[in-house]
């Protein structure tokens, strides 16, 4: 029997070509190096580094995480080293990873987003940028940009003006209708949409009669949110022409296939 | 990796497991831990962390207490079961120097200290162990510690074995009566670690403590398990679980 050539799994997201569609989402893989013992990065299409902000953030008080049925809540609060240290200390190791690396940018004002993107422009070795406009765990910014199509469009357009890198926008599921936001990001020049971030939730501590998380609420992730994310991918993919990146509760190959099918089926 | 459960021995709420895990056994250092994924009815979402109690000859041993869904599922497994284990993880105890060690363990917190005692004894470092618990049932690994060559002192809160009271009582007697240079290493409940830290300050001896906290990823990625160390957040799973006692901000 003739030897079969392995099927090509490569995908194209605008100008960016990835060897396969498997991407580690922002926040699940730190700055990459933390997982070097556990993950063979050459098997991945890309990884999205954890959110980086203009200045370092220590994050929220503890407790920051709590387990739920089929998932977890987190309220880390965008703990990160800040863009300067990210470029100096984290990027060198990220660049050496044998997969595409996407930086994820967060801010509490449009100016902060722009300053971070501008700083990253002077660095080589980033395959693209993802805008986090959907963090539910910080009081100012984040989610506020992700809930209003007008505000979101302005932010994406402003970032689009200062970078030619592939630009992804990570949308929030915490809205009545995701479609106007997806359309706004597309119209403003986004190359792809990541759908979606975590769902806002909380848990109570029965013994102490108070919320478990110091931040009161957190973002729900894990298998629990997969059906919600699937539906949002289905809706978004039906409304926009740019690629949609499925995200939420994916832990097996069949989970990933469900997302690919949901995106194709409209 | 999937590790075969070679044997399991239960006593009260505790269980001692022996796993065939050569890759972990080879690299393990005292104070490090493994993360175990449980499966089956009611299995928790997160892996559960357990200190490595002993690691040699391709085997990794755990001493656990069934106190929640995860540990209860693990304690209920039978020989031959395949266990999904990740490790060794975290940063262990300091092994350098020849200073005699006083190890302090409360309840199943004694688990990593057996591994530590064995490694220290192999380096010809004198080891004394203080084992404490509420009652006799909680005094674990006494025989194994003696076999490892450690001098063992026990205490129980109900007075059924050894000193009556907390384990820090005989420890303080030892520190006061023999003021020679020693290093402390402790693992157990939060209150015990704080009390050991106070004694270390009073008697001016260095101490390391192994902190226990809820872990989500266990790999240093999520930043969900941070503690204040010298005023800055550090990750228990990656920067610890062993920290220098005087650096821990106990009230943060």
Short mmCIF file of C-alpha atoms in Angstrom, two decimals:
data_model
loop_
_atom_site.label_atom_id
_atom_site.label_comp_id
_atom_site.label_asym_id
_atom_site.label_seq_id
_atom_site.Cartn_x
_atom_site.Cartn_y
_atom_site.Cartn_z
CA UNK A 1 0.00 0.00 0.00
CA UNK A 2 1.31 3.47 -0.81
CA UNK A 3 2.21 5.47 2.26
CA UNK A 4 -0.42 8.11 2.97
CA UNK A 5 0.73 11.67 3.32
CA UNK A 6 -0.40 13.15 6.63
CA UNK A 7 -3.34 15.48 6.06
CA UNK A 8 -2.50 19.16 6.22
CA UNK A 9 -4.21 20.83 9.15
CA UNK A 10 -2.89 24.30 8.39
CA UNK A 11 -5.29 27.20 8.69
CA UNK A 12 -5.20 30.76 7.48
CA UNK A 13 -6.40 33.66 9.65
CA UNK A 14 -6.14 36.67 7.37
CA UNK A 15 -2.45 36.97 6.56
CA UNK A 16 -1.41 34.60 9.34
CA UNK A 17 -0.94 30.93 8.56
CA UNK A 18 -0.84 28.44 11.42
CA UNK A 19 0.30 24.84 11.09
CA UNK A 20 -2.92 23.70 12.72
CA UNK A 21 -5.95 25.29 14.37
CA UNK A 22 -5.02 24.34 17.95
CA UNK A 23 -4.28 27.46 19.97
CA UNK A 24 -3.67 27.76 23.71
CA UNK A 25 -5.92 30.57 24.92
CA UNK A 26 -4.64 33.57 26.83
CA UNK A 27 -4.37 32.82 30.53
CA UNK A 28 -4.16 29.05 30.09
CA UNK A 29 -0.46 28.91 29.30
CA UNK A 30 1.15 31.82 31.16
CA UNK A 31 4.20 33.07 29.28
CA UNK A 32 4.77 29.63 27.76
CA UNK A 33 7.86 28.67 29.71
CA UNK A 34 5.81 27.51 32.71
CA UNK A 35 4.54 24.62 30.59
CA UNK A 36 7.74 23.59 28.81
CA UNK A 37 7.91 20.33 30.81
CA UNK A 38 4.30 19.44 30.04
CA UNK A 39 3.56 20.66 26.52
CA UNK A 40 5.26 19.99 23.18
CA UNK A 41 4.79 23.41 21.61
CA UNK A 42 5.76 22.12 18.17
CA UNK A 43 2.40 20.34 18.08
CA UNK A 44 0.49 23.61 18.49
CA UNK A 45 -0.70 26.14 15.96
CA UNK A 46 -0.16 29.02 18.34
CA UNK A 47 -0.27 30.18 21.90
CA UNK A 48 -1.71 33.41 23.21
CA UNK A 49 0.35 34.75 26.09
CA UNK A 50 -1.40 35.99 29.20
CA UNK A 51 -2.72 39.55 29.13
CA UNK A 52 -0.14 42.29 29.32
CA UNK A 53 -0.92 45.80 30.57
CA UNK A 54 1.00 49.08 30.46
CA UNK A 55 2.19 48.83 34.07
CA UNK A 56 2.75 45.73 36.23
CA UNK A 57 -0.28 44.46 38.13
CA UNK A 58 -0.11 42.33 41.28
CA UNK A 59 -3.68 41.13 40.75
CA UNK A 60 -6.65 40.73 43.07
CA UNK A 61 -6.53 39.70 46.75
CA UNK A 62 -6.89 36.01 47.62
CA UNK A 63 -8.90 33.82 47.26
CA UNK A 64 -8.70 34.18 43.49
CA UNK A 65 -9.90 30.80 42.28
CA UNK A 66 -12.61 28.35 43.25
CA UNK A 67 -13.65 25.04 41.81
CA UNK A 68 -17.17 24.46 40.47
CA UNK A 69 -19.02 21.53 38.98
CA UNK A 70 -17.28 20.98 35.61
CA UNK A 71 -15.20 24.12 35.80
CA UNK A 72 -13.70 26.88 37.86
CA UNK A 73 -14.07 30.55 38.65
CA UNK A 74 -11.07 32.82 38.52
CA UNK A 75 -10.59 36.41 39.57
CA UNK A 76 -6.86 36.78 39.13
CA UNK A 77 -7.22 40.42 38.14
CA UNK A 78 -4.82 40.53 35.20
CA UNK A 79 -1.74 39.91 37.32
CA UNK A 80 1.17 40.48 34.93
CA UNK A 81 4.65 41.92 34.74
CA UNK A 82 3.73 44.94 32.58
CA UNK A 83 4.66 45.53 28.95
CA UNK A 84 8.24 46.66 29.57
CA UNK A 85 9.21 43.55 31.56
CA UNK A 86 7.16 41.44 29.15
CA UNK A 87 9.34 42.62 26.27
CA UNK A 88 12.60 42.33 28.18
CA UNK A 89 12.08 39.19 30.26
CA UNK A 90 9.30 37.11 28.73
CA UNK A 91 9.47 37.66 25.00
CA UNK A 92 12.96 36.17 24.47
CA UNK A 93 11.76 32.79 25.76
CA UNK A 94 8.42 33.09 23.97
CA UNK A 95 10.20 33.75 20.67
CA UNK A 96 12.15 30.51 21.04
CA UNK A 97 8.97 28.39 21.27
CA UNK A 98 8.35 26.36 18.12
CA UNK A 99 4.87 27.77 17.51
CA UNK A 100 3.34 31.12 16.64
CA UNK A 101 3.10 33.50 19.58
CA UNK A 102 0.28 36.02 19.96
CA UNK A 103 0.45 38.79 22.57
CA UNK A 104 -2.76 39.60 24.44
CA UNK A 105 -3.23 43.26 25.36
CA UNK A 106 -5.45 44.69 28.10
CA UNK A 107 -5.93 48.19 29.44
CA UNK A 108 -8.24 50.36 31.46
CA UNK A 109 -8.24 53.24 28.97
CA UNK A 110 -7.92 53.39 25.18
CA UNK A 111 -4.65 55.23 25.70
CA UNK A 112 -3.27 52.33 27.72
CA UNK A 113 -4.15 49.82 25.02
CA UNK A 114 -2.48 52.03 22.41
CA UNK A 115 0.69 52.52 24.45
CA UNK A 116 1.05 48.77 24.99
CA UNK A 117 0.47 48.03 21.30
CA UNK A 118 2.95 50.76 20.33
CA UNK A 119 5.60 49.30 22.67
CA UNK A 120 5.07 45.82 21.19
CA UNK A 121 5.50 47.23 17.67
CA UNK A 122 9.23 47.61 18.29
CA UNK A 123 9.57 43.91 19.14
CA UNK A 124 10.10 41.14 16.63
CA UNK A 125 8.76 37.63 16.94
CA UNK A 126 5.09 38.24 17.59
CA UNK A 127 2.76 36.63 15.07
CA UNK A 128 -0.15 38.82 16.09
CA UNK A 129 -2.04 40.70 18.77
CA UNK A 130 -5.21 39.88 20.62
CA UNK A 131 -7.16 42.62 22.35
CA UNK A 132 -8.67 41.59 25.66
CA UNK A 133 -11.84 43.65 25.86
CA UNK A 134 -13.61 41.12 28.01
CA UNK A 135 -11.86 40.62 31.34
CA UNK A 136 -14.62 40.39 33.96
CA UNK A 137 -12.25 40.76 36.91
CA UNK A 138 -10.95 44.31 36.77
CA UNK A 139 -13.04 47.25 37.82
CA UNK A 140 -11.99 49.79 35.24
CA UNK A 141 -11.79 48.95 31.56
CA UNK A 142 -11.55 45.47 30.13
CA UNK A 143 -15.15 44.46 29.88
CA UNK A 144 -16.39 48.03 29.44
CA UNK A 145 -14.76 48.13 26.02
CA UNK A 146 -16.33 44.82 25.16
CA UNK A 147 -19.96 45.65 25.92
CA UNK A 148 -20.57 48.74 23.78
CA UNK A 149 -20.24 48.34 19.99
CA UNK A 150 -19.43 52.05 19.53
CA UNK A 151 -16.66 52.10 22.15
CA UNK A 152 -15.29 48.77 20.92
CA UNK A 153 -15.25 49.93 17.29
CA UNK A 154 -13.33 53.09 18.21
CA UNK A 155 -10.74 51.15 20.20
CA UNK A 156 -10.19 48.54 17.48
CA UNK A 157 -9.95 51.24 14.79
CA UNK A 158 -7.39 53.19 16.85
CA UNK A 159 -5.27 50.07 17.38
CA UNK A 160 -5.66 49.14 13.70
CA UNK A 161 -4.09 52.46 12.76
CA UNK A 162 -0.86 51.79 14.61
CA UNK A 163 -0.21 48.14 13.79
CA UNK A 164 -0.12 46.02 10.68
CA UNK A 165 0.13 42.85 12.70
CA UNK A 166 -2.74 40.38 12.60
CA UNK A 167 -5.27 41.76 15.08
CA UNK A 168 -7.67 39.53 16.99
CA UNK A 169 -10.39 40.77 19.32
CA UNK A 170 -11.48 38.55 22.20
CA UNK A 171 -15.18 39.08 22.84
CA UNK A 172 -17.15 38.63 26.02
CA UNK A 173 -20.07 36.22 26.44
CA UNK A 174 -21.53 38.52 29.11
CA UNK A 175 -23.81 40.44 26.74
CA UNK A 176 -27.38 40.03 25.52
CA UNK A 177 -26.28 39.81 21.90
CA UNK A 178 -22.72 39.24 20.75
CA UNK A 179 -23.43 39.97 17.07
CA UNK A 180 -23.35 43.81 17.14
CA UNK A 181 -19.99 43.65 18.95
CA UNK A 182 -18.60 41.15 16.47
CA UNK A 183 -19.74 43.35 13.58
CA UNK A 184 -18.24 46.46 15.19
CA UNK A 185 -14.85 44.79 15.65
CA UNK A 186 -14.91 43.47 12.09
CA UNK A 187 -15.84 46.84 10.62
CA UNK A 188 -13.04 48.51 12.59
CA UNK A 189 -10.44 46.23 11.04
CA UNK A 190 -10.10 43.13 13.23
CA UNK A 191 -8.59 40.15 11.39
CA UNK A 192 -10.22 37.53 13.61
CA UNK A 193 -12.49 37.25 16.63
CA UNK A 194 -11.88 35.04 19.64
CA UNK A 195 -15.20 33.80 20.99
CA UNK A 196 -15.27 33.96 23.89
CA UNK A 197 -13.89 34.93 27.29
CA UNK A 198 -15.18 33.61 30.65
CA UNK A 199 -18.75 33.94 31.96
CA UNK A 200 -19.28 36.00 35.10
CA UNK A 201 -20.26 33.88 38.08
CA UNK A 202 -19.85 33.52 41.83
CA UNK A 203 -19.87 31.01 44.66
CA UNK A 204 -20.81 31.42 48.30
CA UNK A 205 -18.83 30.19 51.31
CA UNK A 206 -21.57 28.58 53.45
CA UNK A 207 -19.52 28.51 56.63
CA UNK A 208 -18.58 32.19 56.56
CA UNK A 209 -21.73 33.42 54.77
CA UNK A 210 -19.83 35.40 52.19
CA UNK A 211 -18.66 35.04 48.60
CA UNK A 212 -15.71 32.65 48.21
CA UNK A 213 -13.75 34.98 45.94
CA UNK A 214 -12.32 38.15 47.45
CA UNK A 215 -13.39 39.88 44.22
CA UNK A 216 -16.95 38.52 44.82
CA UNK A 217 -17.37 37.48 41.18
CA UNK A 218 -15.07 35.64 38.83
CA UNK A 219 -14.93 34.28 35.31
CA UNK A 220 -16.28 30.78 34.79
CA UNK A 221 -14.24 28.49 32.55
CA UNK A 222 -14.03 24.78 31.88
CA UNK A 223 -16.36 22.16 30.40
CA UNK A 224 -19.32 23.94 32.04
CA UNK A 225 -19.17 26.80 29.52
CA UNK A 226 -18.57 24.82 26.34
CA UNK A 227 -22.21 24.77 25.18
CA UNK A 228 -22.48 28.53 25.72
CA UNK A 229 -19.27 29.25 23.82
CA UNK A 230 -20.34 26.91 21.01
CA UNK A 231 -23.57 28.79 20.55
CA UNK A 232 -21.73 32.12 20.51
CA UNK A 233 -19.31 30.81 17.88
CA UNK A 234 -22.28 29.61 15.82
CA UNK A 235 -23.96 33.02 16.02
CA UNK A 236 -20.79 35.04 15.42
CA UNK A 237 -19.58 32.94 12.51
CA UNK A 238 -22.97 33.40 10.89
CA UNK A 239 -22.71 37.18 11.14
CA UNK A 240 -19.11 38.06 10.19
CA UNK A 241 -16.81 37.24 7.28
CA UNK A 242 -13.55 37.17 9.25
CA UNK A 243 -12.38 33.97 10.99
CA UNK A 244 -13.73 33.10 14.40
CA UNK A 245 -11.50 31.39 16.97
CA UNK A 246 -13.49 29.10 19.25
CA UNK A 247 -12.62 29.34 22.93
CA UNK A 248 -14.23 28.01 26.08
CA UNK A 249 -14.28 24.59 27.74
CA UNK A 250 -12.28 22.83 25.03
CA UNK A 251 -10.46 19.90 26.63
CA UNK A 252 -10.58 17.11 24.03
CA UNK A 253 -10.23 16.68 20.28
CA UNK A 254 -13.99 16.13 19.95
CA UNK A 255 -14.61 19.39 21.77
CA UNK A 256 -12.41 21.16 19.21
CA UNK A 257 -14.24 19.45 16.34
CA UNK A 258 -17.57 20.61 17.73
CA UNK A 259 -16.31 24.19 17.57
CA UNK A 260 -15.01 23.77 14.02
CA UNK A 261 -18.41 22.40 12.98
CA UNK A 262 -20.33 25.15 14.76
CA UNK A 263 -18.27 27.73 12.89
CA UNK A 264 -18.82 26.03 9.54
CA UNK A 265 -22.48 25.23 9.86
CA UNK A 266 -23.89 28.69 9.21
CA UNK B 1 1.61 9.95 33.11
CA UNK B 2 -0.45 6.93 34.08
CA UNK B 3 1.05 5.19 37.08
CA UNK B 4 -0.01 1.79 38.33
CA UNK B 5 -1.07 1.63 41.94
CA UNK B 6 1.11 -1.18 43.30
CA UNK B 7 -0.31 -1.23 46.81
CA UNK B 8 -2.53 0.73 49.14
CA UNK B 9 -2.78 0.48 52.91
CA UNK B 10 -5.54 2.27 54.82
CA UNK B 11 -5.66 3.20 58.49
CA UNK B 12 -8.53 5.34 59.73
CA UNK B 13 -8.94 8.31 57.40
CA UNK B 14 -5.40 7.88 56.06
CA UNK B 15 -4.03 5.85 53.18
CA UNK B 16 -0.50 5.03 52.09
CA UNK B 17 -0.18 4.50 48.33
CA UNK B 18 2.74 3.06 46.37
CA UNK B 19 2.76 3.99 42.66
CA UNK B 20 4.97 2.74 39.83
CA UNK B 21 6.20 6.07 38.42
CA UNK B 22 9.87 5.80 37.40
CA UNK B 23 10.05 9.16 35.60
CA UNK B 24 8.73 10.98 38.67
CA UNK B 25 10.72 8.93 41.19
CA UNK B 26 13.97 9.70 39.36
CA UNK B 27 13.53 13.47 39.49
CA UNK B 28 11.69 13.93 42.79
CA UNK B 29 13.21 16.01 45.60
CA UNK B 30 11.92 16.17 49.19
CA UNK B 31 9.16 18.76 49.52
CA UNK B 32 7.96 18.41 45.94
CA UNK B 33 4.46 17.19 45.15
CA UNK B 34 2.43 15.49 42.46
CA UNK B 35 -0.93 16.46 41.01
CA UNK B 36 -3.39 13.59 40.65
CA UNK B 37 -6.38 13.63 38.31
CA UNK B 38 -9.27 11.69 39.74
CA UNK B 39 -11.94 10.07 37.62
CA UNK B 40 -15.29 8.45 38.18
CA UNK B 41 -18.51 9.50 39.87
CA UNK B 42 -18.20 12.90 41.53
CA UNK B 43 -14.58 13.41 40.46
CA UNK B 44 -13.47 17.02 40.98
CA UNK B 45 -12.49 19.26 38.06
CA UNK B 46 -9.05 20.13 39.36
CA UNK B 47 -6.22 17.74 39.97
CA UNK B 48 -5.36 17.30 43.64
CA UNK B 49 -1.87 17.95 45.04
CA UNK B 50 -0.16 15.41 47.31
CA UNK B 51 3.31 15.59 48.83
CA UNK B 52 5.76 12.94 47.79
CA UNK B 53 6.31 10.83 50.90
CA UNK B 54 9.06 8.66 49.45
CA UNK B 55 10.58 8.17 46.00
CA UNK B 56 12.99 5.37 45.14
CA UNK B 57 13.44 2.42 42.79
CA UNK B 58 10.89 3.68 40.29
CA UNK B 59 8.24 4.04 42.97
CA UNK B 60 6.52 7.10 44.35
CA UNK B 61 4.73 6.87 47.68
CA UNK B 62 1.95 9.14 48.92
CA UNK B 63 0.48 9.41 52.38
CA UNK B 64 -2.93 11.01 52.13
CA UNK B 65 -5.94 11.83 54.25
CA UNK B 66 -9.41 11.30 52.80
CA UNK B 67 -10.99 14.66 53.60
CA UNK B 68 -12.76 15.71 50.41
CA UNK B 69 -14.07 14.26 47.17
CA UNK B 70 -10.69 14.05 45.48
CA UNK B 71 -8.70 12.49 48.29
CA UNK B 72 -11.59 10.12 49.12
CA UNK B 73 -11.65 8.85 45.52
CA UNK B 74 -7.89 8.34 45.60
CA UNK B 75 -8.03 6.55 48.96
CA UNK B 76 -10.73 4.23 47.60
CA UNK B 77 -8.62 2.91 44.70
CA UNK B 78 -7.41 -0.68 44.70
CA UNK B 79 -4.10 -2.21 43.62
CA UNK B 80 -3.72 -2.32 39.85
CA UNK B 81 -5.60 0.95 39.32
CA UNK B 82 -4.07 3.36 36.80
CA UNK B 83 -3.57 6.78 38.34
CA UNK B 84 -3.06 9.95 36.27
CA UNK B 85 -0.12 11.67 38.00
CA UNK B 86 1.76 14.84 37.05
CA UNK B 87 5.07 15.67 38.66
CA UNK B 88 7.33 16.16 40.40
CA UNK B 89 6.17 19.75 40.89
CA UNK B 90 7.24 22.71 43.00
CA UNK B 91 10.37 23.62 44.89
CA UNK B 92 11.43 21.41 47.80
CA UNK B 93 13.40 21.78 51.02
CA UNK B 94 17.00 23.00 51.21
CA UNK B 95 19.33 20.01 51.22
CA UNK B 96 22.67 21.80 51.40
CA UNK B 97 24.86 22.27 54.47
CA UNK B 98 25.61 19.87 57.30
CA UNK B 99 23.58 21.55 60.05
CA UNK B 100 21.46 19.05 61.99
CA UNK B 101 17.77 19.24 61.14
CA UNK B 102 14.69 19.27 63.32
CA UNK B 103 11.67 18.17 61.28
CA UNK B 104 8.20 19.04 62.54
CA UNK B 105 5.11 17.35 61.13
CA UNK B 106 1.47 17.65 62.10
CA UNK B 107 -0.94 14.92 60.97
CA UNK B 108 -0.39 13.91 57.35
CA UNK B 109 1.93 16.91 57.06
CA UNK B 110 4.58 14.38 58.09
CA UNK B 111 4.44 12.91 54.55
CA UNK B 112 7.15 14.98 52.79
CA UNK B 113 9.33 14.91 55.91
CA UNK B 114 9.96 11.17 55.60
CA UNK B 115 11.48 11.71 52.14
CA UNK B 116 13.44 14.64 53.57
CA UNK B 117 14.69 12.60 56.55
CA UNK B 118 15.90 9.81 54.26
CA UNK B 119 17.79 12.16 51.96
CA UNK B 120 19.35 14.05 54.88
CA UNK B 121 20.42 10.83 56.60
CA UNK B 122 22.01 9.64 53.34
CA UNK B 123 24.06 12.85 53.49
CA UNK B 124 25.04 11.98 57.09
CA UNK B 125 23.11 14.92 58.49
CA UNK B 126 21.60 14.26 61.94
CA UNK B 127 17.81 14.33 61.92
CA UNK B 128 15.32 14.63 64.77
CA UNK B 129 11.63 14.42 64.03
CA UNK B 130 8.72 15.86 66.02
CA UNK B 131 5.44 14.22 65.13
CA UNK B 132 2.18 15.63 66.41
CA UNK B 133 -1.52 14.89 66.13
CA UNK B 134 -4.81 15.07 67.95
CA UNK B 135 -4.67 11.41 68.98
CA UNK B 136 -2.58 8.29 68.39
CA UNK B 137 -4.27 7.63 65.03
CA UNK B 138 -2.82 10.90 63.69
CA UNK B 139 0.78 9.98 64.52
CA UNK B 140 1.96 8.75 61.15
CA UNK B 141 5.22 7.23 59.91
CA UNK B 142 6.73 6.83 63.38
CA UNK B 143 8.25 3.45 62.53
CA UNK B 144 9.44 4.56 59.09
CA UNK B 145 11.14 7.61 60.60
CA UNK B 146 12.99 5.44 63.11
CA UNK B 147 14.02 3.04 60.35
CA UNK B 148 15.34 6.05 58.43
CA UNK B 149 17.60 6.73 61.40
CA UNK B 150 15.82 9.74 62.82
CA UNK B 151 15.31 10.39 66.50
CA UNK B 152 11.53 10.57 66.97
CA UNK B 153 9.56 12.57 69.56
CA UNK B 154 5.78 12.33 69.59
CA UNK B 155 3.02 14.45 71.03
CA UNK B 156 -0.76 14.16 71.07
CA UNK B 157 -3.36 16.70 72.09
CA UNK B 158 -5.26 14.04 74.06
CA UNK B 159 -2.08 12.79 75.72
CA UNK B 160 -2.54 9.19 74.54
CA UNK B 161 1.04 9.02 73.21
CA UNK B 162 4.12 11.10 74.06
CA UNK B 163 3.92 14.68 75.28
CA UNK B 164 0.41 15.96 75.91
CA UNK B 165 -0.19 19.10 73.88
CA UNK B 166 0.90 20.55 70.61
CA UNK B 167 3.98 19.37 68.78
CA UNK B 168 5.67 22.74 69.24
CA UNK B 169 5.90 22.06 72.98
CA UNK B 170 8.55 19.31 72.82
CA UNK B 171 10.17 21.25 69.98
CA UNK B 172 10.56 24.29 72.21
CA UNK B 173 11.95 22.14 75.04
CA UNK B 174 14.55 20.81 72.60
CA UNK B 175 15.48 24.27 71.30
CA UNK B 176 15.80 25.67 74.83
CA UNK B 177 17.77 22.80 76.34
CA UNK B 178 20.24 22.23 73.50
CA UNK B 179 21.07 25.58 71.93
CA UNK B 180 23.32 24.24 69.17
CA UNK B 181 22.91 25.29 65.52
CA UNK B 182 19.97 23.54 63.83
CA UNK B 183 17.65 24.13 60.89
CA UNK B 184 13.89 23.57 61.12
CA UNK B 185 11.64 22.13 58.46
CA UNK B 186 7.88 21.94 59.04
CA UNK B 187 4.77 20.73 57.28
CA UNK B 188 1.24 20.60 58.63
CA UNK B 189 -1.72 22.82 59.46
CA UNK B 190 -1.37 26.59 59.13
CA UNK B 191 -1.39 27.13 62.92
CA UNK B 192 1.47 24.69 63.36
CA UNK B 193 3.57 26.41 60.69
CA UNK B 194 2.96 29.80 62.28
CA UNK B 195 3.93 28.45 65.72
CA UNK B 196 7.12 26.94 64.27
CA UNK B 197 7.91 30.26 62.62
CA UNK B 198 7.55 32.05 65.99
CA UNK B 199 9.86 29.52 67.66
CA UNK B 200 12.40 29.93 64.88
CA UNK B 201 12.38 33.67 65.51
CA UNK B 202 12.62 33.31 69.29
CA UNK B 203 15.52 30.86 69.11
CA UNK B 204 17.16 32.48 66.07
CA UNK B 205 17.27 29.36 63.90
CA UNK B 206 16.49 29.18 60.19
CA UNK B 207 13.23 27.43 59.30
CA UNK B 208 11.49 26.28 56.15
CA UNK B 209 7.77 25.62 55.95
CA UNK B 210 5.76 23.75 53.34
CA UNK B 211 2.54 25.63 52.68
CA UNK B 212 -0.71 23.95 51.75
CA UNK B 213 -3.33 25.78 49.75
CA UNK B 214 -5.96 25.21 47.09
CA UNK B 215 -4.25 24.75 43.73
CA UNK B 216 -5.97 25.19 40.39
CA UNK B 217 -3.26 24.47 37.80
CA UNK B 218 -0.34 23.40 40.01
CA UNK B 219 2.08 24.44 37.27
CA UNK B 220 2.64 28.13 37.92
CA UNK B 221 0.36 29.29 35.14
CA UNK B 222 -2.84 30.57 36.71
CA UNK B 223 -1.56 32.65 39.65
CA UNK B 224 -4.48 31.39 41.71
CA UNK B 225 -2.45 30.09 44.70
CA UNK B 226 -0.35 33.12 45.58
CA UNK B 227 0.89 34.00 49.07
CA UNK B 228 2.70 37.14 50.22
CA UNK B 229 6.42 36.43 50.51
CA UNK B 230 8.49 39.44 51.61
CA UNK B 231 5.55 41.63 50.61
CA UNK B 232 5.19 40.24 47.10
CA UNK B 233 2.85 37.61 45.74
CA UNK B 234 4.52 34.29 44.97
CA UNK B 235 2.96 31.08 43.70
CA UNK B 236 2.73 28.24 46.22
CA UNK B 237 2.78 25.65 43.41
CA UNK B 238 5.84 26.89 41.54
CA UNK B 239 7.85 29.23 43.80
CA UNK B 240 6.98 26.94 46.76
CA UNK B 241 5.41 25.01 48.38
CA UNK B 242 8.50 25.28 50.59
CA UNK B 243 9.36 28.81 51.69
CA UNK B 244 11.73 30.31 54.20
CA UNK B 245 9.50 30.78 57.26
CA UNK B 246 10.62 34.31 58.05
CA UNK B 247 9.72 35.46 54.51
CA UNK B 248 6.07 34.40 54.76
CA UNK B 249 3.58 37.17 55.51
CA UNK B 250 1.18 35.14 57.66
CA UNK B 251 -1.42 37.88 57.93
CA UNK B 252 -1.65 38.94 54.27
#
